[in-house]
PDB file of C-alpha atoms in Angstrom:
ATOM      1  CA  LEU A   1      18.341 -39.249   1.862  1.00 60.00           C
ATOM      2  CA  ARG A   2      21.052 -41.644   0.541  1.00 67.00           C
ATOM      3  CA  THR A   3      18.817 -42.820  -2.083  1.00 72.00           C
ATOM      4  CA  ASP A   4      17.785 -39.475  -3.231  1.00 91.00           C
ATOM      5  CA  ILE A   5      21.242 -38.461  -4.333  1.00 93.00           C
ATOM      6  CA  GLN A   6      22.739 -39.736  -7.593  1.00 94.00           C
ATOM      7  CA  PRO A   7      25.504 -38.991  -9.976  1.00 95.00           C
ATOM      8  CA  VAL A   8      24.447 -37.635 -13.335  1.00 96.00           C
ATOM      9  CA  SER A   9      26.015 -40.619 -14.974  1.00 95.00           C
ATOM     10  CA  ASP A  10      23.689 -42.820 -13.135  1.00 94.00           C
ATOM     11  CA  PHE A  11      20.552 -40.850 -13.932  1.00 94.00           C
ATOM     12  CA  ARG A  12      21.587 -40.998 -17.543  1.00 95.00           C
ATOM     13  CA  SER A  13      21.486 -44.868 -17.601  1.00 96.00           C
ATOM     14  CA  ASN A  14      18.595 -45.283 -15.339  1.00 94.00           C
ATOM     15  CA  ALA A  15      16.371 -42.180 -16.197  1.00 95.00           C
ATOM     16  CA  ALA A  16      13.061 -44.185 -16.411  1.00 96.00           C
ATOM     17  CA  ALA A  17      13.776 -45.628 -12.914  1.00 93.00           C
ATOM     18  CA  VAL A  18      14.660 -42.523 -11.373  1.00 91.00           C
ATOM     19  CA  LEU A  19      11.394 -40.832 -12.728  1.00 93.00           C
ATOM     20  CA  LYS A  20       9.443 -43.690 -11.296  1.00 94.00           C
ATOM     21  CA  GLN A  21      11.030 -43.081  -8.045  1.00 91.00           C
ATOM     22  CA  LEU A  22      10.256 -39.461  -8.132  1.00 92.00           C
ATOM     23  CA  ARG A  23       6.549 -40.078  -8.776  1.00 92.00           C
ATOM     24  CA  GLU A  24       6.301 -42.566  -6.168  1.00 93.00           C
ATOM     25  CA  SER A  25       8.168 -41.035  -3.280  1.00 91.00           C
ATOM     26  CA  GLY A  26       7.178 -37.568  -4.100  1.00 91.00           C
ATOM     27  CA  ARG A  27      10.811 -36.548  -2.757  1.00 93.00           C
ATOM     28  CA  PRO A  28      13.350 -34.479  -4.762  1.00 94.00           C
ATOM     29  CA  MET A  29      16.417 -36.087  -6.278  1.00 95.00           C
ATOM     30  CA  VAL A  30      19.817 -34.491  -6.075  1.00 96.00           C
ATOM     31  CA  LEU A  31      22.029 -34.936  -9.038  1.00 96.00           C
ATOM     32  CA  THR A  32      25.623 -34.674  -8.652  1.00 96.00           C
ATOM     33  CA  GLN A  33      28.556 -34.072 -11.039  1.00 96.00           C
ATOM     34  CA  ARG A  34      32.068 -34.609  -9.952  1.00 95.00           C
ATOM     35  CA  GLY A  35      30.880 -35.157  -6.339  1.00 92.00           C
ATOM     36  CA  ARG A  36      29.123 -31.798  -5.950  1.00 94.00           C
ATOM     37  CA  GLY A  37      25.372 -31.077  -6.182  1.00 93.00           C
ATOM     38  CA  ALA A  38      24.494 -30.072  -9.922  1.00 95.00           C
ATOM     39  CA  ALA A  39      20.695 -30.166 -10.007  1.00 95.00           C
ATOM     40  CA  VAL A  40      17.374 -31.097  -8.334  1.00 95.00           C
ATOM     41  CA  LEU A  41      14.727 -33.169  -9.954  1.00 96.00           C
ATOM     42  CA  LEU A  42      11.285 -32.940  -8.720  1.00 95.00           C
ATOM     43  CA  ASP A  43       8.010 -34.728  -9.530  1.00 94.00           C
ATOM     44  CA  ILE A  44       5.728 -32.346 -11.794  1.00 94.00           C
ATOM     45  CA  GLU A  45       3.011 -32.423  -9.151  1.00 93.00           C
ATOM     46  CA  VAL A  46       5.429 -31.478  -6.230  1.00 93.00           C
ATOM     47  CA  TYR A  47       6.792 -28.889  -8.413  1.00 95.00           C
ATOM     48  CA  GLU A  48       3.476 -27.462  -9.339  1.00 97.00           C
ATOM     49  CA  ALA A  49       2.379 -27.519  -5.575  1.00 96.00           C
ATOM     50  CA  LEU A  50       5.628 -25.677  -4.692  1.00 96.00           C
ATOM     51  CA  VAL A  51       5.132 -22.914  -7.384  1.00 98.00           C
ATOM     52  CA  GLU A  52       1.487 -22.532  -6.005  1.00 98.00           C
ATOM     53  CA  GLU A  53       2.607 -22.197  -2.523  1.00 98.00           C
ATOM     54  CA  LEU A  54       5.146 -19.623  -3.496  1.00 98.00           C
ATOM     55  CA  GLU A  55       2.747 -17.442  -5.436  1.00 98.00           C
ATOM     56  CA  THR A  56       0.240 -17.503  -2.552  1.00 98.00           C
ATOM     57  CA  LEU A  57       3.036 -16.639  -0.106  1.00 98.00           C
ATOM     58  CA  ARG A  58       4.015 -13.693  -2.397  1.00 98.00           C
ATOM     59  CA  ASP A  59       0.360 -12.565  -2.411  1.00 98.00           C
ATOM     60  CA  VAL A  60       0.028 -12.649   1.371  1.00 98.00           C
ATOM     61  CA  SER A  61       3.373 -10.662   1.640  1.00 98.00           C
ATOM     62  CA  ALA A  62       2.084  -8.111  -0.877  1.00 97.00           C
ATOM     63  CA  ALA A  63      -1.117  -7.910   1.081  1.00 96.00           C
ATOM     64  CA  ARG A  64       0.480  -7.254   4.329  1.00 97.00           C
ATOM     65  CA  ALA A  65       2.644  -4.616   2.631  1.00 97.00           C
ATOM     66  CA  ASP A  66      -0.341  -2.816   1.463  1.00 96.00           C
ATOM     67  CA  LEU A  67      -2.000  -3.091   4.981  1.00 94.00           C
ATOM     68  CA  ALA A  68       1.063  -1.906   6.620  1.00 95.00           C
ATOM     69  CA  ALA A  69       1.263   1.162   4.027  1.00 96.00           C
ATOM     70  CA  GLY A  70      -2.392   1.982   4.724  1.00 93.00           C
ATOM     71  CA  ARG A  71      -3.506   0.793   1.246  1.00 94.00           C
ATOM     72  CA  SER A  72      -6.710  -0.872   2.496  1.00 93.00           C
ATOM     73  CA  MET A  73     -10.287  -0.372   2.597  1.00 93.00           C
ATOM     74  CA  SER A  74     -13.438  -1.876   4.485  1.00 92.00           C
ATOM     75  CA  ASN A  75     -15.616  -4.580   2.991  1.00 94.00           C
ATOM     76  CA  GLU A  76     -18.348  -2.066   2.704  1.00 96.00           C
ATOM     77  CA  GLU A  77     -16.150   0.266   0.652  1.00 94.00           C
ATOM     78  CA  ALA A  78     -15.066  -2.414  -1.611  1.00 94.00           C
ATOM     79  CA  ARG A  79     -18.533  -3.592  -2.131  1.00 95.00           C
ATOM     80  CA  LYS A  80     -19.595  -0.002  -2.988  1.00 94.00           C
ATOM     81  CA  ARG A  81     -16.848   0.502  -5.607  1.00 93.00           C
ATOM     82  CA  LEU A  82     -17.813  -2.977  -7.355  1.00 94.00           C
ATOM     83  CA  GLN A  83     -21.358  -1.950  -7.409  1.00 94.00           C
ATOM     84  CA  ALA A  84     -20.424   1.316  -9.076  1.00 94.00           C
ATOM     85  CA  ARG A  85     -18.438  -0.317 -11.580  1.00 93.00           C
ATOM     86  CA  GLN A  86     -21.300  -2.744 -12.638  1.00 93.00           C
ATOM     87  CA  ARG A  87     -23.505   0.416 -13.341  1.00 84.00           C
TER      88      ARG A  87
END
């Protein structure tokens, strides 16, 4: 973890090397300012995977809430409604 924390000033002077490290390791980089965490850098592929996972989890949570509230239907009912729309 020690190599994944850098002061902002080091990042500024070594940005290309830090970006290469992000791509190769897939691990986030914590940037510090005055000894405190200031930002987190992520490789774009890692970021996109996290966003996709979050969206999936939100969809699952919404579906579970719909089921708990009784807002659901059988596969047969859904099929009938879709067929009716196509007519």
